[in-house]
Coordinates of C-alpha atoms and ligand atoms in Angstrom, one line a residue:
X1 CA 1.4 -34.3 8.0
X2 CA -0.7 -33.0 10.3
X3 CA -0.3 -29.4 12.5
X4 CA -1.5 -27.2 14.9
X5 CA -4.7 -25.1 13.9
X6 CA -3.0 -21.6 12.4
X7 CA 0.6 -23.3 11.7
X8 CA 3.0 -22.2 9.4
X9 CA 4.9 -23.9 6.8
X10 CA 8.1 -22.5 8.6
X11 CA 7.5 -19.1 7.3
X12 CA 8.1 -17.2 10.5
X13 CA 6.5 -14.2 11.6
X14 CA 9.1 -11.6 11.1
X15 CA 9.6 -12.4 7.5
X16 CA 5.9 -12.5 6.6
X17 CA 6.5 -8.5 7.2
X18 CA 9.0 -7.9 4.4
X19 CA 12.0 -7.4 6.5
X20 CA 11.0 -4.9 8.4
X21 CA 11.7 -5.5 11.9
X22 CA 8.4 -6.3 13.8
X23 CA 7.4 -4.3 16.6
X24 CA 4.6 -7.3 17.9
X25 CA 5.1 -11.2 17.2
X26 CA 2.7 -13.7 18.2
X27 CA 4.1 -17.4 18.0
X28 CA 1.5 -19.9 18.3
X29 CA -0.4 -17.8 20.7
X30 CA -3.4 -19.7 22.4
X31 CA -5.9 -18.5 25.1
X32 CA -8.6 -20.8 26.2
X33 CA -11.0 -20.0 29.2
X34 CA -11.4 -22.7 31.6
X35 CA -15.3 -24.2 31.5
X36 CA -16.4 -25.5 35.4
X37 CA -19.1 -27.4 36.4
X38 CA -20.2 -28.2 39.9
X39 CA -21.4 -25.6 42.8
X40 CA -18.9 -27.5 45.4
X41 CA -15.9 -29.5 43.1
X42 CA -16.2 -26.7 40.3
X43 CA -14.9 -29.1 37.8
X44 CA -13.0 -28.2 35.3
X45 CA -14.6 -30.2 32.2
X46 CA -13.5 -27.9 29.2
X47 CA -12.1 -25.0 27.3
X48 CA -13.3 -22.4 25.2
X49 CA -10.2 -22.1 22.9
X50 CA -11.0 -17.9 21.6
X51 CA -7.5 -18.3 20.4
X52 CA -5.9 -21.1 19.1
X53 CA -2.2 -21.1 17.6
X54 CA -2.2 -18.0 16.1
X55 CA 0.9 -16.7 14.9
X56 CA 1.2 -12.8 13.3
X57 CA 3.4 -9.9 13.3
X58 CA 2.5 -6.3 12.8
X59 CA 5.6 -4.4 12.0
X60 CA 6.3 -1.0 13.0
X61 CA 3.8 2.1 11.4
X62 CA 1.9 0.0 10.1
X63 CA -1.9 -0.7 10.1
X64 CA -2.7 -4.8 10.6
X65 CA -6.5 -5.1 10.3
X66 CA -8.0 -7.9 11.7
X67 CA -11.6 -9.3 10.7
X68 CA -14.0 -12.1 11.8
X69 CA -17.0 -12.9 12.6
X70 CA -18.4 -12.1 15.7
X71 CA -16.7 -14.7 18.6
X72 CA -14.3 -15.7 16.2
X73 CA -11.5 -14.4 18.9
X74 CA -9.6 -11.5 17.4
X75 CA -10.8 -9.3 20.3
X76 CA -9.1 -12.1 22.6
X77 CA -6.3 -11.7 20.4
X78 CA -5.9 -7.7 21.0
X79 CA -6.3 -8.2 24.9
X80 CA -3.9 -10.9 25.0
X81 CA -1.3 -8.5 23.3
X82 CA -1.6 -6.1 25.7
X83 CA -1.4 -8.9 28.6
X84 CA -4.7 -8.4 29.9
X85 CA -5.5 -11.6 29.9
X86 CA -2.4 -14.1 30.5
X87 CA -2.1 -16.4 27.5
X88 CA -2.6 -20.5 27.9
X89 CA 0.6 -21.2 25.4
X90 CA 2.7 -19.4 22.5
X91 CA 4.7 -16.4 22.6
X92 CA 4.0 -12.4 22.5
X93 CA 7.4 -10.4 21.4
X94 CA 6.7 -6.9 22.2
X95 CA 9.8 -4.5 20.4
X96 CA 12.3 -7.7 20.5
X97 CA 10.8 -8.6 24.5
X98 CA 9.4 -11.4 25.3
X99 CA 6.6 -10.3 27.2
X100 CA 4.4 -13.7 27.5
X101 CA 5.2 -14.4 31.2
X102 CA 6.3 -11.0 32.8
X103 CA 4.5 -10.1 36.0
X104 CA 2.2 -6.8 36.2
X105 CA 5.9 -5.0 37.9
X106 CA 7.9 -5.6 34.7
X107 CA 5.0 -5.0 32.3
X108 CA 3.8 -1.5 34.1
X109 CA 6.4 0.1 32.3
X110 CA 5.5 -1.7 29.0
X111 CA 1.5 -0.6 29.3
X112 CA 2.6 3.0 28.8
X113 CA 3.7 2.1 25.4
X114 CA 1.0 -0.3 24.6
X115 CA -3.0 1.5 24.7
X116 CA -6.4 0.4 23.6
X117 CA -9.2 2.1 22.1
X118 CA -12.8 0.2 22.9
X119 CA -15.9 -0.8 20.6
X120 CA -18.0 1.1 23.2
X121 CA -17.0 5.2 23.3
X122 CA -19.4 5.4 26.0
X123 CA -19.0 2.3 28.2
X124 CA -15.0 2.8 28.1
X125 CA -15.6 6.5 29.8
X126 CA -16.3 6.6 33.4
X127 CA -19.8 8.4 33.1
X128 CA -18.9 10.7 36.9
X129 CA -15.3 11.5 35.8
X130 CA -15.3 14.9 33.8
X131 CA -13.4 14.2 30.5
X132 CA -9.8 16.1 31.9
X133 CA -9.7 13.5 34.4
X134 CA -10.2 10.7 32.5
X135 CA -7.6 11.4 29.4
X136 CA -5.5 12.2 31.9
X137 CA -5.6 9.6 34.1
X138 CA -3.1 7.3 32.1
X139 CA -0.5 10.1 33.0
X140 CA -1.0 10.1 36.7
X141 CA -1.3 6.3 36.7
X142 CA 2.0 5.9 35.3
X143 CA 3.5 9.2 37.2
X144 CA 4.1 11.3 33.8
X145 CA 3.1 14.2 34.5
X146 CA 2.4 17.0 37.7
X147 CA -1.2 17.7 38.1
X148 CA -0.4 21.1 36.0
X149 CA 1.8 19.7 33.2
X150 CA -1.3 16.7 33.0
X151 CA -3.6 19.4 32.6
X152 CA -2.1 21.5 29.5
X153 CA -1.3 17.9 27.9
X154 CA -5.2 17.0 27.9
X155 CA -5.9 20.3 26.9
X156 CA -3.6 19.5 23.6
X157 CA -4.4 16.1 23.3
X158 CA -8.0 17.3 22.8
X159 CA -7.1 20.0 20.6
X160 CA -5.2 17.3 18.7
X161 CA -8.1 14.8 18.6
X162 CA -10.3 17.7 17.3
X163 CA -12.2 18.9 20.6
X164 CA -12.0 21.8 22.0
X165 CA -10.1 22.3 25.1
X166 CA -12.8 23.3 27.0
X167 CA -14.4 19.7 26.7
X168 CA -11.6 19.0 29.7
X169 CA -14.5 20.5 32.0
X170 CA -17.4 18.7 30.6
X171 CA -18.5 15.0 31.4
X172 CA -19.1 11.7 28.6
X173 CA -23.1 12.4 28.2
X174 CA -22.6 15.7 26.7
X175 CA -21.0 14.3 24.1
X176 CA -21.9 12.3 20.8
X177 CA -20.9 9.0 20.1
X178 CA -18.3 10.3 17.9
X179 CA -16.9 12.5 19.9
X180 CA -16.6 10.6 22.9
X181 CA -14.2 7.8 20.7
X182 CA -12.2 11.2 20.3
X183 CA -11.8 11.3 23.8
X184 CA -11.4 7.4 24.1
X185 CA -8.1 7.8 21.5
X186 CA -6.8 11.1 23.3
X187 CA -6.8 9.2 26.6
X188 CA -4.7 6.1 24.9
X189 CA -2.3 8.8 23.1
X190 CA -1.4 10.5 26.5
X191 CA 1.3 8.1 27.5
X192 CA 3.1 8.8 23.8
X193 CA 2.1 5.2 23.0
X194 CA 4.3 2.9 20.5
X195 CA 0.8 0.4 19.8
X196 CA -2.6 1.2 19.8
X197 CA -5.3 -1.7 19.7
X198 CA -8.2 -0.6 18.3
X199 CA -11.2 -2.9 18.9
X200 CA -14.1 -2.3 16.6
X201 CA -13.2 1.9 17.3
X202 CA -16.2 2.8 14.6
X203 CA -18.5 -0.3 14.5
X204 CA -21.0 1.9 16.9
X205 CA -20.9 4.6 14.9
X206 CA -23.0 6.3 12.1
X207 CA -21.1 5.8 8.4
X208 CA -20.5 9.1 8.4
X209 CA -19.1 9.6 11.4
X210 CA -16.9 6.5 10.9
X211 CA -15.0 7.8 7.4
X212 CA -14.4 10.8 9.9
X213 CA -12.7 8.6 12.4
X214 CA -10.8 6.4 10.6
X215 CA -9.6 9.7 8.5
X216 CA -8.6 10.6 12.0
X217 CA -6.6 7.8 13.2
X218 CA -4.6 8.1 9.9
X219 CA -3.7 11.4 10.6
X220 CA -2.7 10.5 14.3
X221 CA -0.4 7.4 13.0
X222 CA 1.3 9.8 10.8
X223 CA 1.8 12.6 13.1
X224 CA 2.9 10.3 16.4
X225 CA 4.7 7.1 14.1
X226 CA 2.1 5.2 15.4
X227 CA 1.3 1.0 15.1
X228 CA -2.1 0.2 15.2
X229 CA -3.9 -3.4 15.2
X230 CA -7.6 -2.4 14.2
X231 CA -9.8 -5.2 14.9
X232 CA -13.6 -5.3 12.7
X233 CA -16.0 -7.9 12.1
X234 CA -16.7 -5.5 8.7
X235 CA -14.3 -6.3 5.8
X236 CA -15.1 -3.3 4.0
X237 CA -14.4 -0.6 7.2
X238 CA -10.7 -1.8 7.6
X239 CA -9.5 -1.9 3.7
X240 CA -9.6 2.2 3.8
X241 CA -6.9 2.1 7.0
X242 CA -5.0 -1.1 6.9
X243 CA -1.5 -1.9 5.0
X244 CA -2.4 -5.3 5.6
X245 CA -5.1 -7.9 6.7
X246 CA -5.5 -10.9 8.7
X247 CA -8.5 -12.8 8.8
X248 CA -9.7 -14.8 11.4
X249 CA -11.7 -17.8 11.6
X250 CA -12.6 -19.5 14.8
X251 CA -9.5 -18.8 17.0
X252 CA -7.2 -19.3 14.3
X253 CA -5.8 -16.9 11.2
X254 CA -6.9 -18.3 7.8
X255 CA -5.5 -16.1 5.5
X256 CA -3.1 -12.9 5.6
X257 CA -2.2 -10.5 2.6
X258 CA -1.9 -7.0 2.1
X259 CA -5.4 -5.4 1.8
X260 CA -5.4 -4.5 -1.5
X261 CA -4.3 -8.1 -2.9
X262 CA -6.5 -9.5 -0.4
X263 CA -9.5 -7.9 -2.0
X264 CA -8.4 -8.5 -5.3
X265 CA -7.4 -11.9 -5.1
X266 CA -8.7 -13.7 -2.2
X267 CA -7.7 -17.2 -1.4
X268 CA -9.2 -18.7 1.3
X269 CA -12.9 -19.7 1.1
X270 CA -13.5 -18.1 4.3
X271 CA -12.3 -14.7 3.2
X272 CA -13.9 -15.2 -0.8
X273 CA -17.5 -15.3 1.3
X274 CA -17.0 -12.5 3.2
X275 CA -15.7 -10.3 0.5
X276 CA -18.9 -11.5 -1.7
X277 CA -21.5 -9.7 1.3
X278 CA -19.3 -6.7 1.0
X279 CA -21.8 -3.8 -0.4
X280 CA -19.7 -2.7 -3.9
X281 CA -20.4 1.3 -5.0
X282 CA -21.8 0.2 -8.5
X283 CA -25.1 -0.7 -8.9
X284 CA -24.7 -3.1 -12.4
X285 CA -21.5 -5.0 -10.8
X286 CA -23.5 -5.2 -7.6
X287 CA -26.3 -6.9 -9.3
X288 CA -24.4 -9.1 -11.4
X289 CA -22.7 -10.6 -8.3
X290 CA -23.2 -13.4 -6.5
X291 CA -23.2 -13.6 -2.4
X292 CA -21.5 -17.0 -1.2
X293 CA -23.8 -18.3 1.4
X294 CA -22.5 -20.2 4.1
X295 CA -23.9 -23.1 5.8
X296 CA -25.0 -23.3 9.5
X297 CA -23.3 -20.9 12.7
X298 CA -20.1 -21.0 13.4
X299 CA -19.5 -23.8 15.7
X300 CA -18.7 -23.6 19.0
X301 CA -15.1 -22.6 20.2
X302 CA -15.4 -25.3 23.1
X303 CA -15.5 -27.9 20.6
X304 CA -14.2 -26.4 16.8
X305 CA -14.3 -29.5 14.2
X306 CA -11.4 -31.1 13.9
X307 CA -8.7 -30.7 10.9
X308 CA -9.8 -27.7 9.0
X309 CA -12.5 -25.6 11.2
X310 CA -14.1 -24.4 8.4
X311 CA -14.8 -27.7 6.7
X312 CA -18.3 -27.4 8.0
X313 CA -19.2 -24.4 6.2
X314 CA -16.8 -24.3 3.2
X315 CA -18.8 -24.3 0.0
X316 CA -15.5 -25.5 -1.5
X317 CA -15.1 -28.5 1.0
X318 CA -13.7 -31.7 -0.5
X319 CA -13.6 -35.1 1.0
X320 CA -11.2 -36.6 3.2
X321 CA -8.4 -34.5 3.5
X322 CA -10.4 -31.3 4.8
X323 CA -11.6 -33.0 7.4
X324 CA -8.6 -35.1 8.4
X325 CA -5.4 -32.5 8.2
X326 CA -5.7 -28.7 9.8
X327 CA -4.4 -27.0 6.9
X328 CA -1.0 -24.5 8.1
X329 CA -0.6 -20.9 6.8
X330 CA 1.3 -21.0 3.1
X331 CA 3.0 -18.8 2.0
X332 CA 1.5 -18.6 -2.0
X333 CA 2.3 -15.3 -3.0
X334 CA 4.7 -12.3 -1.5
X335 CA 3.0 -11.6 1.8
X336 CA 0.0 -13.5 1.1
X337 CA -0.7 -16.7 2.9
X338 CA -3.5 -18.7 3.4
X339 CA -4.8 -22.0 5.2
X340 CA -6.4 -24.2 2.9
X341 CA -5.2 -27.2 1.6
X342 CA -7.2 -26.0 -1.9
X343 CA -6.2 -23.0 -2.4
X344 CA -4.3 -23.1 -5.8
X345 CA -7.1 -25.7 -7.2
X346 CA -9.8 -23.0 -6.0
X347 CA -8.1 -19.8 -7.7
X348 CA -7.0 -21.9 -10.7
X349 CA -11.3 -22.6 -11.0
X350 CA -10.2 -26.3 -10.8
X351 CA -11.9 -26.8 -7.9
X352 CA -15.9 -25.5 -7.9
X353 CA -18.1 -24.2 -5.2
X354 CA -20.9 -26.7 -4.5
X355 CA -24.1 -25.8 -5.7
X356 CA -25.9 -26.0 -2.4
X357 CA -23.8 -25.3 1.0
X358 CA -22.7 -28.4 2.5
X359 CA -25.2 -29.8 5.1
X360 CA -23.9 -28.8 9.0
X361 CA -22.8 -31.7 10.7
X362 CA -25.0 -31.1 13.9
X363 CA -23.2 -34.2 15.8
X364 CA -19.9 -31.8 16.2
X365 CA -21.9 -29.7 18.7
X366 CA -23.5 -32.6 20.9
X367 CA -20.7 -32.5 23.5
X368 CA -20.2 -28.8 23.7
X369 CA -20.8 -27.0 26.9
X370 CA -22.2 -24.0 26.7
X371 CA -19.0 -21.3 26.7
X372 CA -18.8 -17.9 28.3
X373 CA -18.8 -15.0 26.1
X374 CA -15.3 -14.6 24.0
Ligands
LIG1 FE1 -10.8 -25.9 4.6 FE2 -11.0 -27.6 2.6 FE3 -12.5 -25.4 2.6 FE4 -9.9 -25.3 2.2 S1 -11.4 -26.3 0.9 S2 -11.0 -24.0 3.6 S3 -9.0 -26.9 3.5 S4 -12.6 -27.1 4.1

């Protein structure tokens, strides 16, 4: 059979959202970075493939969370939608428009509707801009708004962000880390956006502070009918906010369900082993449970092991097939699919975990150049 890494079994994007009509559809989407070599010739002599035929849709008002292991390329993925970085191959379709190959003229208009919250509330605010000027910049950048009319908007968005209006007049250090990811998501609301990217928006906070924030971007979803992608490497930070869940392994998507079902009846072995390090609020089910270790890193992107990427790692691996046909997303359930060729055979219990993880094949990382950070 044989497919590309993150295939489909001809389910397409738009129906994996229940009829609803997407508002983003990746098709096959792939971004590798180049790898040179050479001071003079600056050879070309690989790729680091962060994202490698993944195909998703995240319908309109709803929450897709996306999780991975560090690297795995689901930040790529984010960037890429917003066409910061131009994909190698596949298709982005943003509301209906293909918007894979449009130059930075036709997608200016586009980037009003399209805004990104970072990981890092402090490194994403210019530290010598006061906080008016940077939420409001967006507005002046794409001619929104008269220096006055800018002005009482970032004095609401604040408001509506939960700072007070005053903050307008203050600068990033004065603020906590908290607060300053307020100001990160009033700055991406100003244009009325359609799609917000959130990469890792509480991972650097305390927990505290985090329920707080993701409380908060459920509020501003409802209010402003927004769409949100909300990337975390932490499966137990996006089940609160997301309608649904992709999970990534190594450029590709292994498995996709709607978060409850997905933590209620995982499928892929990737996802079952992340789900079993997830802390659970009860101290006798927590101590009767078993973590799922898995073996060795995760292999370099410059050089992922052929067939299933996971084969490697998986404590479920079996012989032959996983390591000689890239399973393709199935659908096995209404809105939950999953790439691996086991699936059924695993949730059935036909198909046991190995006692020990399966010994990393160290020869699948001889040829890999060192890649640049994903
Ligand atoms: Fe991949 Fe095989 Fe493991 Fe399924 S059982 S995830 S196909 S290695």
């Amino acid at each position: 059979m044989g497919a590309d890494a993150g295939g489909r079994d001809g389910v397409t994007a738009a129906q994996s959202t229940n009829g609803a009509a997407p508002l983003v559809e990746l098709e096959n989407l792939k971004l590798y970075f180049p790898i040179k070599s050479g001071v003079v010739l600056d050879r070309h002599v690989g790729d680091v493939r962060a994202v490698d035929g993944v195909t998703l849709a995240i319908r309109r008002g709803e929450t897709l969370g996306l999780v991975g292991e560090s690297g795995c390329g689901k930040s790529t993925v984010g960037r890429t939608i917003l066409r910061l970085y131009k994909p190698t191959a596949g298709r982005i379709v943003f509301d209906g428009r293909d918007i894979t190959k449009l130059g930075e003229g036709a997608l200016r208009p586009l980037r009003r509707r399209m805004q990104m919250v970072f990981q890092d509330p402090f490194a994403s605010l210019n530290p010598r801009h006061s906080v008016g000027r940077i939420v409001g910049e967006p507005l002046r950048t794409h001619g929104l708004a008269t220096r006055r009319e800018a002005a009482a908007r970032v004095r609401d968005l604040l408001l509506t962000v939960g700072l007070p209006a005053d903050a307008a007049n203050r600068y990033p250090h004065e603020f906590s880390g908290g607060q300053r990811q307020r100001i990160g998501l009033a700055r991406a609301l100003s244009t009325n956006p359609d799609f917000i990217v959130a990469d890792e928006p509480v991972s650097a906070l305390d927990v505290s502070i985090q329920a707080q924030m993701i409380n908060l971007f459920e509020q501003l979803q409802e209010e402003f009918e927004l769409t949100y992608l909300f990337i975390a490497h932490d499966l137990a930070v996006v089940r609160h906010i997301s309608d649904r869940i992709a999970v990534m392994y190594l450029g590709t998507v292994v498995e996709v369900s709607p978060a409850d079902e997905l933590y209620d009846n995982p499928l892929h072995p990737y996802t079952i082993s992340l789900l079993s390090a997830v802390p659970i609020p009860d101290p006798v089910v927590e101590k009767q449970r078993e973590s799922i270790l898995l073996a060795g890193d995760v292999p370099s992107p410059a050089n992922p092991p052929s067939a299933c990427r996971f084969h490697t790692r998986c404590p479920y691996v079996q012989p032959t097939r996983c390591r000689d046909e890239a399973p393709v997303l199935r659908n096995l359930a209404t809105g939950h699919e999953v790439a691996c060729h086991w699936a059924e055979g695993i949730k059935a219990g036909e198909i046991k975990r190995h006692e020990l993880p399966p010994v990393f094949d160290p020869g699948l990382q001889e040829a890999a150049p060192e890649p640049p950070p994903v």
